[in-house]
PDB file of C-alpha atoms and ligand atoms in Angstrom:
ATOM      1  CA  MET Q 627     121.832  97.497 113.368  1.00 98.00           C
ATOM      2  CA  GLN Q 628     122.433  99.628 116.424  1.00 98.00           C
ATOM      3  CA  HIS Q 629     120.016  99.920 119.364  1.00 98.00           C
ATOM      4  CA  LEU Q 630     119.952 103.187 121.289  1.00 98.00           C
ATOM      5  CA  ALA Q 631     117.656 104.277 124.090  1.00 98.00           C
ATOM      6  CA  GLU Q 632     119.042 107.662 125.142  1.00 97.00           C
ATOM      7  CA  PRO Q 633     117.864 110.686 123.143  1.00 97.00           C
ATOM      8  CA  SER Q 634     121.266 112.387 123.587  1.00 97.00           C
ATOM      9  CA  GLN Q 635     123.045 109.361 122.053  1.00 98.00           C
ATOM     10  CA  VAL Q 636     120.666 109.368 119.093  1.00 98.00           C
ATOM     11  CA  ALA Q 637     121.160 113.094 118.545  1.00 98.00           C
ATOM     12  CA  ALA Q 638     124.944 112.523 118.519  1.00 98.00           C
ATOM     13  CA  TRP Q 639     124.584 109.528 116.129  1.00 98.00           C
ATOM     14  CA  SER Q 640     122.506 111.658 113.796  1.00 98.00           C
ATOM     15  CA  ALA Q 641     124.837 114.671 113.965  1.00 98.00           C
ATOM     16  CA  ALA Q 642     127.781 112.394 113.067  1.00 98.00           C
ATOM     17  CA  ALA Q 643     125.883 110.956 110.077  1.00 98.00           C
ATOM     18  CA  ARG Q 644     124.933 114.453 108.899  1.00 98.00           C
ATOM     19  CA  GLU Q 645     128.570 115.591 109.192  1.00 98.00           C
ATOM     20  CA  GLN Q 646     129.497 112.806 106.774  1.00 98.00           C
ATOM     21  CA  GLY Q 647     126.877 114.144 104.362  1.00 98.00           C
ATOM     22  CA  LEU Q 648     124.599 111.122 104.835  1.00 98.00           C
ATOM     23  CA  ARG Q 649     120.845 111.371 104.261  1.00 98.00           C
ATOM     24  CA  ILE Q 650     118.748 110.168 107.208  1.00 98.00           C
ATOM     25  CA  GLY Q 651     115.277 108.630 106.944  1.00 98.00           C
ATOM     26  CA  PHE Q 652     112.944 108.134 109.905  1.00 99.00           C
ATOM     27  CA  VAL Q 653     109.906 105.956 110.651  1.00 98.00           C
ATOM     28  CA  PRO Q 654     108.307 106.694 114.053  1.00 98.00           C
ATOM     29  CA  THR Q 655     106.129 103.891 115.458  1.00 98.00           C
ATOM     30  CA  MET Q 656     104.581 102.576 118.647  1.00 97.00           C
ATOM     31  CA  GLY Q 657     105.930  99.063 117.982  1.00 97.00           C
ATOM     32  CA  ALA Q 658     104.101  95.725 117.577  1.00 96.00           C
ATOM     33  CA  LEU Q 659     105.397  96.065 114.026  1.00 97.00           C
ATOM     34  CA  HIS Q 660     103.458  94.630 111.083  1.00 97.00           C
ATOM     35  CA  GLU Q 661     103.448  94.876 107.269  1.00 98.00           C
ATOM     36  CA  GLY Q 662     102.117  98.453 107.463  1.00 98.00           C
ATOM     37  CA  HIS Q 663     105.191  99.598 109.367  1.00 98.00           C
ATOM     38  CA  ARG Q 664     107.458  97.480 107.154  1.00 98.00           C
ATOM     39  CA  SER Q 665     106.019  99.157 104.058  1.00 98.00           C
ATOM     40  CA  LEU Q 666     107.142 102.569 105.371  1.00 98.00           C
ATOM     41  CA  VAL Q 667     110.656 101.250 105.997  1.00 98.00           C
ATOM     42  CA  ARG Q 668     110.779  99.716 102.492  1.00 98.00           C
ATOM     43  CA  ARG Q 669     109.558 102.965 101.005  1.00 98.00           C
ATOM     44  CA  LEU Q 670     112.319 105.020 102.634  1.00 98.00           C
ATOM     45  CA  ARG Q 671     115.195 102.541 102.477  1.00 98.00           C
ATOM     46  CA  PRO Q 672     116.210 103.226  98.843  1.00 98.00           C
ATOM     47  CA  GLN Q 673     115.936 106.997  99.358  1.00 98.00           C
ATOM     48  CA  VAL Q 674     118.321 107.349 102.308  1.00 98.00           C
ATOM     49  CA  ASP Q 675     121.788 106.379 103.556  1.00 98.00           C
ATOM     50  CA  ARG Q 676     120.769 105.821 107.172  1.00 98.00           C
ATOM     51  CA  LEU Q 677     117.375 104.617 108.337  1.00 98.00           C
ATOM     52  CA  VAL Q 678     116.070 105.083 111.890  1.00 98.00           C
ATOM     53  CA  LEU Q 679     112.937 103.443 113.301  1.00 98.00           C
ATOM     54  CA  SER Q 680     111.680 104.511 116.709  1.00 98.00           C
ATOM     55  CA  ILE Q 681     109.398 102.608 119.050  1.00 98.00           C
ATOM     56  CA  TYR Q 682     107.721 104.686 121.716  1.00 97.00           C
ATOM     57  CA  VAL Q 683     104.261 104.136 123.155  1.00 96.00           C
ATOM     58  CA  ASN Q 684     103.515 107.787 123.819  1.00 94.00           C
ATOM     59  CA  PRO Q 685     101.608 108.276 127.080  1.00 92.00           C
ATOM     60  CA  LEU Q 686     100.586 111.820 126.058  1.00 92.00           C
ATOM     61  CA  GLN Q 687      98.248 110.474 123.371  1.00 90.00           C
ATOM     62  CA  PHE Q 688      96.302 108.089 125.621  1.00 92.00           C
ATOM     63  CA  ALA Q 689      93.462 109.250 127.862  1.00 89.00           C
ATOM     64  CA  PRO Q 690      93.354 107.641 131.347  1.00 89.00           C
ATOM     65  CA  HIS Q 691      90.572 105.229 130.283  1.00 90.00           C
ATOM     66  CA  GLU Q 692      92.371 104.144 127.071  1.00 90.00           C
ATOM     67  CA  ASP Q 693      94.661 101.172 126.372  1.00 88.00           C
ATOM     68  CA  PHE Q 694      98.135 102.568 127.202  1.00 92.00           C
ATOM     69  CA  GLY Q 695      98.906  99.736 129.645  1.00 92.00           C
ATOM     70  CA  ALA Q 696      97.482  97.020 127.388  1.00 90.00           C
ATOM     71  CA  TYR Q 697      98.922  98.342 124.084  1.00 91.00           C
ATOM     72  CA  PRO Q 698     100.607  95.366 122.314  1.00 92.00           C
ATOM     73  CA  ARG Q 699     104.362  95.243 122.920  1.00 93.00           C
ATOM     74  CA  ASP Q 700     106.784  92.835 121.191  1.00 95.00           C
ATOM     75  CA  PRO Q 701     110.375  94.080 121.599  1.00 95.00           C
ATOM     76  CA  THR Q 702     112.020  90.854 120.346  1.00 96.00           C
ATOM     77  CA  GLY Q 703     109.827  90.518 117.249  1.00 97.00           C
ATOM     78  CA  ASP Q 704     110.170  94.247 116.512  1.00 98.00           C
ATOM     79  CA  ALA Q 705     113.974  94.140 116.670  1.00 98.00           C
ATOM     80  CA  ALA Q 706     114.024  91.123 114.304  1.00 98.00           C
ATOM     81  CA  ILE Q 707     111.799  92.970 111.807  1.00 98.00           C
ATOM     82  CA  CYS Q 708     113.958  96.118 111.931  1.00 98.00           C
ATOM     83  CA  GLU Q 709     117.073  94.025 111.366  1.00 98.00           C
ATOM     84  CA  ALA Q 710     115.465  92.129 108.466  1.00 98.00           C
ATOM     85  CA  GLU Q 711     114.301  95.371 106.813  1.00 98.00           C
ATOM     86  CA  GLY Q 712     117.792  96.856 106.958  1.00 98.00           C
ATOM     87  CA  CYS Q 713     117.257  99.590 109.557  1.00 98.00           C
ATOM     88  CA  ASP Q 714     120.505 101.153 110.765  1.00 98.00           C
ATOM     89  CA  LEU Q 715     119.226 102.321 114.132  1.00 98.00           C
ATOM     90  CA  LEU Q 716     116.411 101.172 116.406  1.00 98.00           C
ATOM     91  CA  PHE Q 717     115.618 103.996 118.825  1.00 98.00           C
ATOM     92  CA  GLN Q 718     113.623 102.838 121.866  1.00 98.00           C
ATOM     93  CA  PRO Q 719     113.548 105.639 124.416  1.00 97.00           C
ATOM     94  CA  PRO Q 720     112.151 104.626 127.820  1.00 96.00           C
ATOM     95  CA  GLU Q 721     111.036 108.271 128.125  1.00 94.00           C
ATOM     96  CA  LEU Q 722     110.910 111.176 125.667  1.00 94.00           C
ATOM     97  CA  TYR Q 723     110.164 114.060 127.979  1.00 93.00           C
ATOM     98  CA  PRO Q 724     112.206 115.610 130.767  1.00 92.00           C
ATOM     99  CA  PRO Q 725     110.606 115.594 134.235  1.00 92.00           C
ATOM    100  CA  ASP Q 726     107.968 118.296 134.633  1.00 93.00           C
ATOM    101  CA  PHE Q 727     107.628 118.685 130.857  1.00 94.00           C
ATOM    102  CA  ARG Q 728     104.751 121.124 130.135  1.00 95.00           C
ATOM    103  CA  THR Q 729     104.939 122.132 126.476  1.00 96.00           C
ATOM    104  CA  ARG Q 730     102.207 120.966 124.085  1.00 96.00           C
ATOM    105  CA  ILE Q 731     101.809 121.446 120.338  1.00 97.00           C
ATOM    106  CA  GLN Q 732      98.325 122.075 118.979  1.00 97.00           C
ATOM    107  CA  VAL Q 733      97.320 122.247 115.325  1.00 97.00           C
ATOM    108  CA  PRO Q 734      93.832 123.794 115.193  1.00 96.00           C
ATOM    109  CA  THR Q 735      91.508 123.224 113.424  1.00 95.00           C
ATOM    110  CA  LEU Q 736      92.895 119.967 112.061  1.00 97.00           C
ATOM    111  CA  ASP Q 737      93.002 118.620 115.611  1.00 94.00           C
ATOM    112  CA  GLN Q 738      89.365 119.425 116.387  1.00 95.00           C
ATOM    113  CA  THR Q 739      87.584 117.151 113.919  1.00 97.00           C
ATOM    114  CA  LEU Q 740      87.236 113.389 113.153  1.00 97.00           C
ATOM    115  CA  CYS Q 741      89.143 111.409 115.837  1.00 96.00           C
ATOM    116  CA  SER Q 742      89.555 114.501 118.036  1.00 95.00           C
ATOM    117  CA  VAL Q 743      85.836 114.571 118.845  1.00 95.00           C
ATOM    118  CA  SER Q 744      86.066 111.375 120.919  1.00 93.00           C
ATOM    119  CA  ARG Q 745      89.796 111.719 121.707  1.00 93.00           C
ATOM    120  CA  PRO Q 746      90.247 115.474 122.356  1.00 92.00           C
ATOM    121  CA  HIS Q 747      93.879 115.318 123.596  1.00 90.00           C
ATOM    122  CA  PHE Q 748      95.083 112.689 121.155  1.00 95.00           C
ATOM    123  CA  PHE Q 749      96.664 114.825 118.428  1.00 97.00           C
ATOM    124  CA  THR Q 750      98.217 117.264 120.875  1.00 97.00           C
ATOM    125  CA  GLY Q 751      99.998 114.205 122.282  1.00 97.00           C
ATOM    126  CA  VAL Q 752     100.939 112.962 118.804  1.00 97.00           C
ATOM    127  CA  ALA Q 753     102.218 116.343 117.545  1.00 98.00           C
ATOM    128  CA  THR Q 754     104.219 116.961 120.732  1.00 98.00           C
ATOM    129  CA  ALA Q 755     105.862 113.507 120.581  1.00 98.00           C
ATOM    130  CA  VAL Q 756     106.592 113.721 116.843  1.00 98.00           C
ATOM    131  CA  PHE Q 757     108.107 117.201 117.247  1.00 98.00           C
ATOM    132  CA  ARG Q 758     110.348 115.870 120.034  1.00 98.00           C
ATOM    133  CA  LEU Q 759     111.327 112.801 117.971  1.00 98.00           C
ATOM    134  CA  LEU Q 760     112.128 114.924 114.898  1.00 98.00           C
ATOM    135  CA  GLN Q 761     114.247 117.194 117.075  1.00 97.00           C
ATOM    136  CA  ILE Q 762     116.243 114.224 118.393  1.00 98.00           C
ATOM    137  CA  VAL Q 763     116.593 112.171 115.179  1.00 98.00           C
ATOM    138  CA  GLN Q 764     117.079 115.191 112.848  1.00 98.00           C
ATOM    139  CA  PRO Q 765     115.993 113.243 109.735  1.00 98.00           C
ATOM    140  CA  HIS Q 766     115.960 114.621 106.190  1.00 98.00           C
ATOM    141  CA  ILE Q 767     112.778 112.656 105.481  1.00 98.00           C
ATOM    142  CA  ALA Q 768     110.199 111.036 107.777  1.00 98.00           C
ATOM    143  CA  CYS Q 769     107.494 108.658 106.632  1.00 98.00           C
ATOM    144  CA  PHE Q 770     103.967 108.279 108.067  1.00 98.00           C
ATOM    145  CA  GLY Q 771     101.132 106.024 106.902  1.00 98.00           C
ATOM    146  CA  GLU Q 772      97.938 107.264 105.253  1.00 98.00           C
ATOM    147  CA  LYS Q 773      96.236 104.736 107.548  1.00 98.00           C
ATOM    148  CA  ASP Q 774      96.333 107.568 110.116  1.00 98.00           C
ATOM    149  CA  TYR Q 775      95.245 110.207 107.618  1.00 98.00           C
ATOM    150  CA  GLN Q 776      94.409 112.911 110.164  1.00 98.00           C
ATOM    151  CA  GLN Q 777      97.764 112.370 111.879  1.00 98.00           C
ATOM    152  CA  LEU Q 778      99.581 112.735 108.545  1.00 98.00           C
ATOM    153  CA  ALA Q 779      97.708 115.981 107.766  1.00 98.00           C
ATOM    154  CA  ILE Q 780      98.512 117.374 111.227  1.00 98.00           C
ATOM    155  CA  ILE Q 781     102.218 116.482 111.031  1.00 98.00           C
ATOM    156  CA  ARG Q 782     102.476 118.011 107.551  1.00 98.00           C
ATOM    157  CA  ARG Q 783     100.865 121.188 108.828  1.00 98.00           C
ATOM    158  CA  MET Q 784     103.052 121.358 111.948  1.00 98.00           C
ATOM    159  CA  VAL Q 785     106.218 120.896 109.874  1.00 98.00           C
ATOM    160  CA  ALA Q 786     105.147 123.581 107.382  1.00 98.00           C
ATOM    161  CA  ASP Q 787     104.004 126.034 110.079  1.00 98.00           C
ATOM    162  CA  LEU Q 788     107.145 125.690 112.201  1.00 98.00           C
ATOM    163  CA  GLY Q 789     109.502 125.505 109.216  1.00 98.00           C
ATOM    164  CA  LEU Q 790     111.013 122.214 110.382  1.00 98.00           C
ATOM    165  CA  PRO Q 791     113.782 121.085 107.996  1.00 98.00           C
ATOM    166  CA  VAL Q 792     112.304 117.681 107.171  1.00 98.00           C
ATOM    167  CA  HIS Q 793     110.290 116.291 104.262  1.00 98.00           C
ATOM    168  CA  ILE Q 794     107.147 114.421 105.317  1.00 98.00           C
ATOM    169  CA  ASP Q 795     106.300 111.472 103.098  1.00 98.00           C
ATOM    170  CA  GLY Q 796     102.977 109.575 103.206  1.00 98.00           C
ATOM    171  CA  GLY Q 797     102.810 105.828 102.534  1.00 98.00           C
ATOM    172  CA  PRO Q 798      99.667 104.028 101.276  1.00 98.00           C
ATOM    173  CA  ILE Q 799      97.480 101.908 103.562  1.00 98.00           C
ATOM    174  CA  ILE Q 800      98.519  98.249 103.716  1.00 98.00           C
ATOM    175  CA  ARG Q 801      95.560  95.876 104.000  1.00 98.00           C
ATOM    176  CA  GLU Q 802      94.905  92.209 104.635  1.00 98.00           C
ATOM    177  CA  PRO Q 803      93.666  90.326 101.526  1.00 98.00           C
ATOM    178  CA  ASP Q 804      90.075  90.757 102.801  1.00 97.00           C
ATOM    179  CA  GLY Q 805      90.475  94.543 103.000  1.00 98.00           C
ATOM    180  CA  LEU Q 806      91.071  95.058 106.728  1.00 98.00           C
ATOM    181  CA  ALA Q 807      93.672  97.786 107.229  1.00 98.00           C
ATOM    182  CA  LEU Q 808      96.607  96.420 109.230  1.00 98.00           C
ATOM    183  CA  SER Q 809      96.785  97.800 112.758  1.00 97.00           C
ATOM    184  CA  SER Q 810      98.521  96.753 115.953  1.00 92.00           C
ATOM    185  CA  ARG Q 811      95.065  96.945 117.589  1.00 93.00           C
ATOM    186  CA  ASN Q 812      93.676  94.185 115.305  1.00 96.00           C
ATOM    187  CA  ALA Q 813      95.321  91.822 117.808  1.00 94.00           C
ATOM    188  CA  TYR Q 814      92.550  92.717 120.277  1.00 95.00           C
ATOM    189  CA  LEU Q 815      89.822  91.252 118.003  1.00 98.00           C
ATOM    190  CA  SER Q 816      88.295  87.803 118.541  1.00 98.00           C
ATOM    191  CA  PRO Q 817      87.827  85.747 115.318  1.00 98.00           C
ATOM    192  CA  ALA Q 818      84.150  86.782 115.143  1.00 98.00           C
ATOM    193  CA  GLN Q 819      85.020  90.461 115.685  1.00 98.00           C
ATOM    194  CA  ARG Q 820      87.861  90.184 113.163  1.00 98.00           C
ATOM    195  CA  ALA Q 821      85.318  89.033 110.537  1.00 98.00           C
ATOM    196  CA  ARG Q 822      83.039  92.010 111.289  1.00 98.00           C
ATOM    197  CA  ALA Q 823      86.006  94.400 111.139  1.00 98.00           C
ATOM    198  CA  THR Q 824      86.198  93.910 107.358  1.00 98.00           C
ATOM    199  CA  SER Q 825      82.970  95.938 107.163  1.00 98.00           C
ATOM    200  CA  LEU Q 826      84.936  99.197 107.595  1.00 98.00           C
ATOM    201  CA  SER Q 827      86.783  98.804 104.306  1.00 98.00           C
ATOM    202  CA  ARG Q 828      83.624  97.366 102.691  1.00 98.00           C
ATOM    203  CA  ALA Q 829      81.734 100.516 103.663  1.00 98.00           C
ATOM    204  CA  LEU Q 830      84.452 102.734 102.180  1.00 98.00           C
ATOM    205  CA  ARG Q 831      84.477 100.716  98.946  1.00 98.00           C
ATOM    206  CA  ALA Q 832      80.679 100.877  98.684  1.00 98.00           C
ATOM    207  CA  MET Q 833      80.828 104.667  99.021  1.00 98.00           C
ATOM    208  CA  GLN Q 834      83.631 104.888  96.445  1.00 97.00           C
ATOM    209  CA  ALA Q 835      81.599 102.775  94.015  1.00 97.00           C
ATOM    210  CA  ALA Q 836      78.501 104.958  94.470  1.00 97.00           C
ATOM    211  CA  ALA Q 837      80.546 108.142  93.995  1.00 97.00           C
ATOM    212  CA  HIS Q 838      82.092 106.610  90.898  1.00 95.00           C
ATOM    213  CA  THR Q 839      78.689 106.006  89.367  1.00 95.00           C
ATOM    214  CA  GLY Q 840      77.644 109.608  89.975  1.00 95.00           C
ATOM    215  CA  GLU Q 841      76.279 109.978  93.535  1.00 97.00           C
ATOM    216  CA  ARG Q 842      77.641 113.288  94.812  1.00 97.00           C
ATOM    217  CA  GLN Q 843      75.486 113.946  97.870  1.00 98.00           C
ATOM    218  CA  VAL Q 844      77.314 113.074 101.067  1.00 98.00           C
ATOM    219  CA  ALA Q 845      74.049 112.342 102.919  1.00 98.00           C
ATOM    220  CA  ALA Q 846      73.239 109.592 100.395  1.00 98.00           C
ATOM    221  CA  LEU Q 847      76.815 108.278 100.386  1.00 98.00           C
ATOM    222  CA  ARG Q 848      76.830 108.125 104.200  1.00 98.00           C
ATOM    223  CA  GLU Q 849      73.639 106.057 104.170  1.00 98.00           C
ATOM    224  CA  ILE Q 850      75.326 103.560 101.849  1.00 98.00           C
ATOM    225  CA  GLY Q 851      78.388 103.373 104.113  1.00 98.00           C
ATOM    226  CA  LEU Q 852      76.378 103.093 107.340  1.00 98.00           C
ATOM    227  CA  HIS Q 853      74.337 100.281 105.806  1.00 98.00           C
ATOM    228  CA  ALA Q 854      77.534  98.301 105.058  1.00 98.00           C
ATOM    229  CA  LEU Q 855      79.049  98.756 108.540  1.00 98.00           C
ATOM    230  CA  ASP Q 856      78.699  95.797 110.921  1.00 98.00           C
ATOM    231  CA  VAL Q 857      80.045  97.339 114.138  1.00 98.00           C
ATOM    232  CA  ASP Q 858      78.880  98.026 117.683  1.00 98.00           C
ATOM    233  CA  ALA Q 859      79.199 101.814 117.476  1.00 98.00           C
ATOM    234  CA  VAL Q 860      80.139 104.323 114.792  1.00 98.00           C
ATOM    235  CA  ASP Q 861      82.327 107.163 116.119  1.00 98.00           C
ATOM    236  CA  TYR Q 862      82.160 108.934 112.782  1.00 98.00           C
ATOM    237  CA  LEU Q 863      81.737 108.335 109.078  1.00 98.00           C
ATOM    238  CA  GLU Q 864      82.627 111.598 107.363  1.00 98.00           C
ATOM    239  CA  VAL Q 865      83.477 112.869 103.919  1.00 98.00           C
ATOM    240  CA  VAL Q 866      86.001 115.667 104.294  1.00 98.00           C
ATOM    241  CA  ASN Q 867      88.190 118.033 102.324  1.00 97.00           C
ATOM    242  CA  PRO Q 868      91.519 116.120 102.065  1.00 96.00           C
ATOM    243  CA  HIS Q 869      93.583 119.121 103.249  1.00 94.00           C
ATOM    244  CA  THR Q 870      91.426 120.982 105.789  1.00 95.00           C
ATOM    245  CA  LEU Q 871      89.608 117.821 107.009  1.00 97.00           C
ATOM    246  CA  GLN Q 872      86.401 119.878 107.199  1.00 97.00           C
ATOM    247  CA  PRO Q 873      83.189 117.999 106.285  1.00 97.00           C
ATOM    248  CA  VAL Q 874      81.774 118.582 102.803  1.00 98.00           C
ATOM    249  CA  GLN Q 875      78.118 118.290 101.751  1.00 98.00           C
ATOM    250  CA  ALA Q 876      78.809 117.148  98.198  1.00 97.00           C
ATOM    251  CA  VAL Q 877      81.695 115.432  96.437  1.00 97.00           C
ATOM    252  CA  HIS Q 878      83.455 117.744  93.986  1.00 93.00           C
ATOM    253  CA  GLY Q 879      87.041 116.835  93.106  1.00 93.00           C
ATOM    254  CA  GLU Q 880      88.892 114.426  95.356  1.00 93.00           C
ATOM    255  CA  CYS Q 881      87.646 114.189  98.944  1.00 97.00           C
ATOM    256  CA  ARG Q 882      88.521 111.754 101.724  1.00 98.00           C
ATOM    257  CA  VAL Q 883      86.096 109.463 103.462  1.00 98.00           C
ATOM    258  CA  ALA Q 884      87.127 108.522 106.980  1.00 98.00           C
ATOM    259  CA  VAL Q 885      85.553 106.131 109.460  1.00 98.00           C
ATOM    260  CA  ALA Q 886      86.096 105.253 113.116  1.00 98.00           C
ATOM    261  CA  ALA Q 887      84.039 102.513 114.734  1.00 98.00           C
ATOM    262  CA  ARG Q 888      84.059 100.271 117.755  1.00 98.00           C
ATOM    263  CA  ILE Q 889      83.762  96.495 117.735  1.00 98.00           C
ATOM    264  CA  GLY Q 890      83.504  95.364 121.333  1.00 98.00           C
ATOM    265  CA  THR Q 891      85.986  97.606 123.133  1.00 95.00           C
ATOM    266  CA  THR Q 892      88.332  97.910 120.133  1.00 96.00           C
ATOM    267  CA  ARG Q 893      88.304 101.162 118.191  1.00 96.00           C
ATOM    268  CA  LEU Q 894      89.261 100.843 114.523  1.00 98.00           C
ATOM    269  CA  ILE Q 895      89.858 103.546 111.902  1.00 98.00           C
ATOM    270  CA  ASP Q 896      90.123 103.509 108.125  1.00 98.00           C
ATOM    271  CA  ASN Q 897      89.922 105.976 105.227  1.00 98.00           C
ATOM    272  CA  ALA Q 898      90.004 106.172 101.449  1.00 98.00           C
ATOM    273  CA  PRO Q 899      89.946 108.706  98.627  1.00 97.00           C
ATOM    274  CA  LEU Q 900      86.477 109.519  97.304  1.00 97.00           C
ATOM    275  CA  GLY Q 901      85.679 111.193  93.995  1.00 90.00           C
ATOM    276  CA  GLU Q 902      88.006 112.026  91.137  1.00 84.00           C
ATOM    277  CA  PRO Q 903      90.922 114.474  91.346  1.00 80.00           C
ATOM    278  CA  THR Q 904      90.053 117.628  89.382  1.00 72.00           C
TER     279      THR Q 904
HETATM  280  P1  AMP Z1254     101.676 103.189 114.967  1.00 95.79           P
HETATM  281  O1  AMP Z1254     102.721 102.215 115.430  1.00 95.79           O
HETATM  282  O2  AMP Z1254     100.298 102.628 114.929  1.00 95.79           O
HETATM  283  O3  AMP Z1254     101.781 104.525 115.676  1.00 95.79           O
HETATM  284  O4  AMP Z1254     102.011 103.497 113.445  1.00 95.79           O
HETATM  285  C1  AMP Z1254     103.293 103.947 113.054  1.00 95.79           C
HETATM  286  C2  AMP Z1254     103.237 104.384 111.620  1.00 95.79           C
HETATM  287  O5  AMP Z1254     102.831 103.284 110.803  1.00 95.79           O
HETATM  288  C3  AMP Z1254     102.203 105.502 111.391  1.00 95.79           C
HETATM  289  O6  AMP Z1254     102.745 106.443 110.467  1.00 95.79           O
HETATM  290  C4  AMP Z1254     101.036 104.749 110.811  1.00 95.79           C
HETATM  291  O7  AMP Z1254     100.214 105.550 109.982  1.00 95.79           O
HETATM  292  C5  AMP Z1254     101.740 103.666 110.003  1.00 95.79           C
HETATM  293  N1  AMP Z1254     100.833 102.543 109.763  1.00 95.79           N
HETATM  294  C6  AMP Z1254     100.134 101.833 110.685  1.00 95.79           C
HETATM  295  N2  AMP Z1254      99.339 100.919 110.085  1.00 95.79           N
HETATM  296  C7  AMP Z1254      99.529 101.066 108.748  1.00 95.79           C
HETATM  297  C8  AMP Z1254      98.992 100.426 107.590  1.00 95.79           C
HETATM  298  N3  AMP Z1254      98.099  99.459 107.675  1.00 95.79           N
HETATM  299  N4  AMP Z1254      99.431 100.845 106.365  1.00 95.79           N
HETATM  300  C9  AMP Z1254     100.342 101.849 106.268  1.00 95.79           C
HETATM  301  N5  AMP Z1254     100.892 102.488 107.314  1.00 95.79           N
HETATM  302  C10 AMP Z1254     100.498 102.101 108.543  1.00 95.79           C
END
């Protein structure tokens, strides 16, 4: 496995692979790699000739009061995981943007709902960084987790709107045996908080079960979910259209239920399908 830090070197690596007719797959991450990230690598590996994983903790997507400085970092463990999963290139840019970089990518209205309410600049930062990464790595296919469902919807929309020549693939959420969705931020939780964190997936499952037995009204489903949550604050618990991410009042066809909640100072998110596909 090669390690590269300079965007220009990665662009040249990628151009050389493309000239040989090789198919390039890409998994962008912020590091502190876990089974969720590994699942995306495993998903792409058989589909491509060259696999790139990037690690970049993107300052544009953190507000000044958020955890940019404290975000978990484990360069040695990450490199070992990439090697073990058969990545061809680990791209770790110290910086993605030229000095005095001004450009921002916005994807209204997908970036004005759910997580954007409490983190208004977050998805502008994500979309801008992912655009830049796609431009450098020039992959044929890039894989993102459904764990960050709103992010996946926004990237898909950006790629379609701007006609970027890449296929965006979504990988399923990887969970601990007790249901907690894997996240680098789970490392912030104390054992007692970790136990309460399972209530996010429990709430989603309770809502799925109620929808399955015929409850269609979102107000009633939300009550069931809120009752199951054992958290310090609920940022949102919403049932939305899976494409537009706009809230729905009743479940008809397949919707998405998404939750964000705080336990102590740690903010956790999760989501699940709700209702049957038509
Ligand atoms: P992050 O390092 O948190 O920015 O995540 C990098 C990629 O891994 C994103 O596409 C995430 O959606 C994905 N990811 C993170 N956690 C999980 C998980 N538990 N299951 C599946 N994908 C995940």
